[in-house]
Amino acid sequence: MGQSLLPVTDPIPGYRFNVFLNDMIMGFQKVSGIGSEMETEVYREGGLNTGVHVFPKAFEKERTLRLEKGTCRGEGHLFCRVGARLEGPLNLVVMDHQGNPLKSYLFTGLVVKAWEVGELSAEQSGILTDRFEVSYESFVVNK
């Protein structure tokens, strides 16, 4: 049989990552909302019954990054300032088990959209968390 032309690589683990904003390193438990989506418009051409034409539409949806971390004592987190525009890019770096970068996501045009304190419950023990939502204008995937 023939050999595969695609290189065989292990999947990237999703549990080792750091978030950088300018010169600050920020630790988070969870990060979600990374993605890109394009809305399309379908056009049926008269007399053509075998298919349709598909055209991309302008972006109309907001893109939101959701971040979660344990609450700490002291001053509030930078992302607690709802409505603030954050200067500089946010860089999310995913690392291997030895701490070497495997992939990074660079977000620009950041605005803090929401901040929420996690659930407080007298029935179970757990870590108090802060949840943040940050809108971003664009992002680039590196590596």
Backbone as numpy.savetxt, mean C-alpha at the origin, in Angstrom:
# Nx Ny Nz CAx CAy CAz Cx Cy Cz
11.45 -34.11 -22.23 10.62 -32.93 -22.23 11.50 -31.68 -22.23
10.93 -30.56 -22.70 11.68 -29.30 -22.75 11.79 -28.65 -21.39
12.79 -27.81 -21.24 12.99 -27.10 -19.99 12.14 -25.84 -19.97
11.78 -25.42 -18.78 11.03 -24.19 -18.60 11.95 -23.00 -18.85
11.46 -21.99 -19.52 12.24 -20.80 -19.80 12.16 -19.78 -18.67
11.18 -19.93 -17.79 11.03 -19.00 -16.67 11.93 -19.42 -15.52
12.59 -18.46 -14.86 13.41 -18.82 -13.71 12.52 -19.23 -12.53
12.97 -20.20 -11.78 12.23 -20.67 -10.62 12.74 -19.90 -9.41
11.86 -19.17 -8.75 12.23 -18.41 -7.57 11.20 -18.64 -6.48
11.64 -18.46 -5.26 10.74 -18.60 -4.13 9.88 -17.34 -4.01
8.66 -17.48 -3.52 7.82 -16.30 -3.29 8.45 -15.41 -2.21
8.16 -14.14 -2.29 8.68 -13.17 -1.32 7.85 -13.25 -0.05
8.49 -13.39 1.12 7.72 -13.41 2.37 7.14 -12.02 2.65
5.94 -11.98 3.19 5.28 -10.71 3.44 5.28 -10.27 4.89
6.18 -10.81 5.70 6.16 -10.47 7.12 7.36 -9.65 7.56
8.32 -9.40 6.68 9.48 -8.57 7.01 9.48 -7.35 6.10
9.17 -6.21 6.68 9.14 -4.98 5.89 9.38 -3.78 6.80
9.86 -2.70 6.21 10.03 -1.42 6.89 9.38 -0.34 6.06
8.92 0.69 6.73 8.33 1.85 6.07 9.22 3.05 6.38
9.64 3.75 5.33 10.51 4.92 5.47 9.76 6.14 4.96
9.80 7.22 5.73 9.29 8.52 5.28 10.42 9.51 5.49
11.00 9.99 4.40 12.20 10.82 4.45 13.29 10.05 5.18
13.78 10.56 6.32 14.86 9.89 7.06 14.33 9.05 8.22
13.03 8.96 8.39 12.45 8.22 9.52 12.11 6.80 9.12
12.43 5.86 10.02 12.03 4.46 9.84 10.81 4.24 10.73
9.74 3.71 10.16 8.51 3.47 10.91 8.17 1.99 10.85
7.85 1.42 12.00 7.44 0.03 12.04 5.93 -0.08 12.06
5.38 -0.96 11.25 3.94 -1.21 11.23 3.71 -2.70 11.28
2.54 -3.09 11.85 2.15 -4.49 11.89 1.59 -4.94 10.55
0.79 -4.07 9.94 0.11 -4.41 8.69 0.12 -3.21 7.76
0.26 -3.48 6.47 0.12 -2.47 5.43 -0.71 -3.09 4.32
-1.74 -2.38 3.87 -2.56 -2.89 2.77 -3.01 -1.72 1.90
-3.60 -2.03 0.78 -4.08 -1.00 -0.14 -3.12 -0.70 -1.27
-2.10 -1.53 -1.42 -1.14 -1.33 -2.51 -1.73 -1.96 -3.76
-1.90 -1.17 -4.78 -2.43 -1.72 -6.01 -2.78 -0.64 -7.01
-3.12 -1.07 -8.18 -3.48 -0.16 -9.25 -4.65 -0.76 -10.02
-5.54 0.08 -10.41 -6.74 -0.38 -11.11 -7.14 0.68 -12.13
-7.57 0.26 -13.28 -7.98 1.18 -14.33 -9.41 0.87 -14.72
-10.26 1.89 -14.71 -11.62 1.70 -15.20 -11.60 1.78 -16.71
-12.49 1.05 -17.32 -12.55 1.03 -18.78 -13.96 1.37 -19.26
-14.03 1.75 -20.50 -15.32 2.03 -21.14 -15.44 1.10 -22.34
-16.59 0.46 -22.45 -16.83 -0.48 -23.55 -17.63 0.23 -24.63
-17.18 0.07 -25.88 -17.86 0.69 -27.02 -18.22 -0.40 -28.02
-19.49 -0.48 -28.36 -19.95 -1.43 -29.38 -20.01 -0.70 -30.72
-19.28 -1.20 -31.66 -19.25 -0.61 -32.99 -20.44 -1.14 -33.78
-21.15 -0.24 -34.44 -22.30 -0.64 -35.23 -21.92 -1.61 -36.34
-22.67 -2.69 -36.49 -22.42 -3.68 -37.53 -21.36 -4.70 -37.15
-20.70 -4.52 -36.01 -19.68 -5.47 -35.56 -20.26 -6.25 -34.38
-20.72 -7.46 -34.64 -21.38 -8.26 -33.60 -20.44 -9.26 -32.94
-19.19 -9.30 -33.35 -18.28 -10.31 -32.83 -17.42 -9.84 -31.66
-17.51 -8.60 -31.31 -16.69 -8.11 -30.20 -16.97 -6.66 -29.88
-16.24 -6.15 -28.94 -16.38 -4.76 -28.51 -15.00 -4.12 -28.46
-14.97 -2.82 -28.41 -13.73 -2.06 -28.21 -13.70 -1.64 -26.74
-12.51 -1.72 -26.13 -12.35 -1.35 -24.73 -11.34 -0.22 -24.65
-11.75 0.89 -24.00 -10.89 2.07 -23.86 -10.67 2.39 -22.39
-9.44 2.77 -22.02 -9.21 3.17 -20.62 -9.84 4.52 -20.33
-10.35 4.68 -19.12 -10.92 5.94 -18.68 -9.93 6.62 -17.75
-10.15 7.88 -17.52 -9.30 8.62 -16.59 -9.51 8.08 -15.17
-8.46 8.17 -14.35 -8.58 7.72 -12.96 -9.63 8.55 -12.25
-10.58 7.89 -11.62 -11.61 8.58 -10.85 -11.64 8.10 -9.42
-10.92 7.00 -9.13 -10.91 6.45 -7.79 -9.67 6.91 -7.04
-9.88 7.14 -5.77 -8.78 7.49 -4.89 -8.05 6.22 -4.47
-6.74 6.31 -4.31 -5.97 5.16 -3.85 -5.55 5.41 -2.41
-5.81 4.43 -1.56 -5.58 4.60 -0.13 -4.72 3.48 0.42
-3.69 3.87 1.13 -2.81 2.95 1.83 -3.30 2.85 3.27
-3.48 1.62 3.77 -3.93 1.41 5.15 -2.78 0.83 5.95
-2.46 1.49 7.09 -1.33 1.07 7.91 -1.81 0.87 9.34
-1.27 -0.14 10.02 -1.68 -0.45 11.39 -0.44 -0.73 12.23
-0.42 -0.17 13.44 0.70 -0.38 14.35 0.23 -0.30 15.79
1.03 -0.84 16.69 0.74 -0.74 18.10 0.89 0.69 18.58
-0.02 1.11 19.45 0.03 2.46 20.00 1.17 2.56 21.01
1.90 3.66 20.96 3.02 3.89 21.88 2.73 5.11 22.76
3.44 5.18 23.87 3.32 6.36 24.73 3.97 7.56 24.07
3.68 8.71 24.63 4.32 9.93 24.14 3.49 10.63 23.08
4.18 11.42 22.28 3.50 12.20 21.25 2.77 11.30 20.27
1.74 11.84 19.66 1.01 11.10 18.65 1.87 10.86 17.43
1.53 9.86 16.68 2.26 9.49 15.46 2.07 10.58 14.41
3.02 10.70 13.53 2.95 11.67 12.43 1.67 11.51 11.63
1.19 10.26 11.48 0.00 10.00 10.69 -1.30 10.30 11.43
-1.22 10.79 12.68 -2.42 11.18 13.42 -2.95 12.54 12.96
-2.16 13.26 12.18 -2.56 14.61 11.73 -3.43 14.48 10.47
-4.69 14.18 10.69 -5.63 13.99 9.57 -5.75 15.30 8.77
-5.66 15.17 7.46 -5.73 16.32 6.57 -4.38 16.87 6.19
-3.32 16.43 6.86 -1.98 16.95 6.57 -1.41 16.31 5.30
-0.72 17.13 4.52 0.02 16.62 3.36 1.41 16.28 3.86
1.85 15.06 3.61 3.16 14.62 4.07 4.21 14.94 3.02
5.28 15.59 3.45 6.36 15.95 2.54 7.24 14.74 2.27
7.67 14.60 1.06 8.56 13.52 0.70 7.82 12.24 0.40
8.52 11.29 -0.22 7.90 10.01 -0.55 7.91 9.05 0.63
7.01 8.08 0.58 6.97 6.99 1.55 7.48 5.76 0.82
8.47 5.10 1.40 9.07 3.93 0.76 8.82 2.71 1.63
8.16 1.71 1.09 7.90 0.44 1.77 8.87 -0.58 1.19
9.75 -1.12 2.04 10.77 -2.05 1.60 10.50 -3.42 2.21
10.34 -4.44 1.35 10.13 -5.82 1.78 11.49 -6.51 1.75
11.82 -7.23 2.84 13.15 -7.83 2.98 13.09 -9.34 3.13
14.23 -9.98 2.85 14.33 -11.42 3.08 14.66 -11.67 4.55
14.86 -12.93 4.94 15.08 -13.27 6.34 16.42 -12.76 6.87
17.31 -12.31 5.98 18.59 -11.75 6.41 18.60 -10.23 6.40
17.46 -9.62 6.05 17.36 -8.16 6.05 17.76 -7.50 4.74
17.98 -8.28 3.69 18.32 -7.72 2.38 17.04 -7.32 1.64
17.02 -6.13 1.01 15.82 -5.70 0.29 15.51 -6.61 -0.90
14.24 -7.00 -1.02 13.79 -7.81 -2.14 12.93 -7.01 -3.12
12.13 -6.11 -2.58 11.19 -5.35 -3.39 10.86 -4.07 -2.63
10.60 -2.99 -3.35 10.18 -1.77 -2.67 9.07 -1.08 -3.45
8.27 -0.36 -2.71 7.15 0.40 -3.27 7.33 1.84 -2.82
7.37 2.77 -3.76 7.60 4.18 -3.47 6.32 4.95 -3.76
5.74 5.56 -2.71 4.48 6.29 -2.81 4.73 7.79 -2.75
4.05 8.55 -3.60 4.19 10.01 -3.59 2.81 10.66 -3.55
2.79 11.94 -3.19 1.54 12.69 -3.10 0.69 12.20 -1.95
1.24 12.21 -0.74 0.59 11.61 0.43 -0.24 12.63 1.21
-1.46 12.24 1.56 -2.33 13.04 2.42 -2.93 12.10 3.45
-2.81 12.47 4.75 -3.38 11.65 5.82 -4.89 11.79 5.76
-5.56 10.69 5.55 -7.01 10.68 5.35 -7.78 10.34 6.62
-7.29 9.39 7.41 -8.02 8.95 8.60 -7.07 8.38 9.64
-7.49 8.46 10.89 -6.78 7.85 12.01 -7.82 7.28 12.94
-7.61 6.06 13.41 -8.57 5.40 14.28 -7.82 4.56 15.31
-8.29 4.62 16.55 -7.74 3.77 17.60 -8.48 2.44 17.54
-7.74 1.35 17.64 -8.34 0.03 17.61 -9.28 -0.21 18.77
-9.96 -1.32 18.71 -10.97 -1.66 19.71 -10.36 -1.88 21.09
-11.01 -1.33 22.10 -10.64 -1.57 23.49 -11.64 -2.60 24.03
-11.13 -3.67 24.63 -12.01 -4.72 25.11 -11.53 -5.21 26.48
-12.44 -5.19 27.47 -12.11 -5.69 28.81 -12.18 -7.22 28.85
-12.67 -7.86 27.80 -12.85 -9.31 27.78 -11.63 -10.07 27.28
-10.70 -9.40 26.62 -9.53 -10.10 26.09 -8.32 -9.18 26.15
-7.16 -9.80 26.27 -5.94 -9.00 26.28 -5.41 -8.89 24.86
-4.83 -7.78 24.57 -4.27 -7.55 23.24 -3.56 -6.21 23.23
-2.95 -5.91 22.12 -2.22 -4.66 21.98 -3.16 -3.61 21.41
-3.14 -2.43 22.00 -3.91 -1.31 21.48 -3.24 -0.85 20.18
-4.02 -0.70 19.13 -3.46 -0.35 17.83 -3.99 0.98 17.32
-3.19 1.60 16.49 -3.60 2.78 15.72 -3.71 2.34 14.28
-4.78 2.77 13.61 -4.97 2.49 12.19 -4.99 3.81 11.45
-4.23 3.85 10.36 -4.12 5.08 9.57 -4.50 4.80 8.13
-5.08 5.80 7.49 -5.33 5.73 6.05 -4.66 6.94 5.42
-3.85 6.67 4.41 -3.11 7.71 3.73 -3.41 7.60 2.23
-3.96 8.66 1.65 -4.19 8.68 0.20 -2.88 8.97 -0.50
-2.69 8.33 -1.65 -1.48 8.58 -2.43 -1.85 8.81 -3.88
-1.05 9.67 -4.53 -1.32 10.01 -5.93 -0.74 8.97 -6.88
0.46 8.47 -6.57 1.07 7.49 -7.45 2.06 6.64 -6.67
2.41 5.49 -7.26 3.45 4.66 -6.67 4.19 3.93 -7.77
5.44 3.56 -7.42 6.31 2.85 -8.34 6.82 1.60 -7.63
6.86 0.48 -8.33 7.40 -0.76 -7.80 8.83 -0.90 -8.30
9.76 -1.12 -7.38 11.18 -1.29 -7.73 11.60 -2.73 -7.44
12.49 -3.25 -8.25 13.09 -4.59 -8.18 12.13 -5.64 -8.64
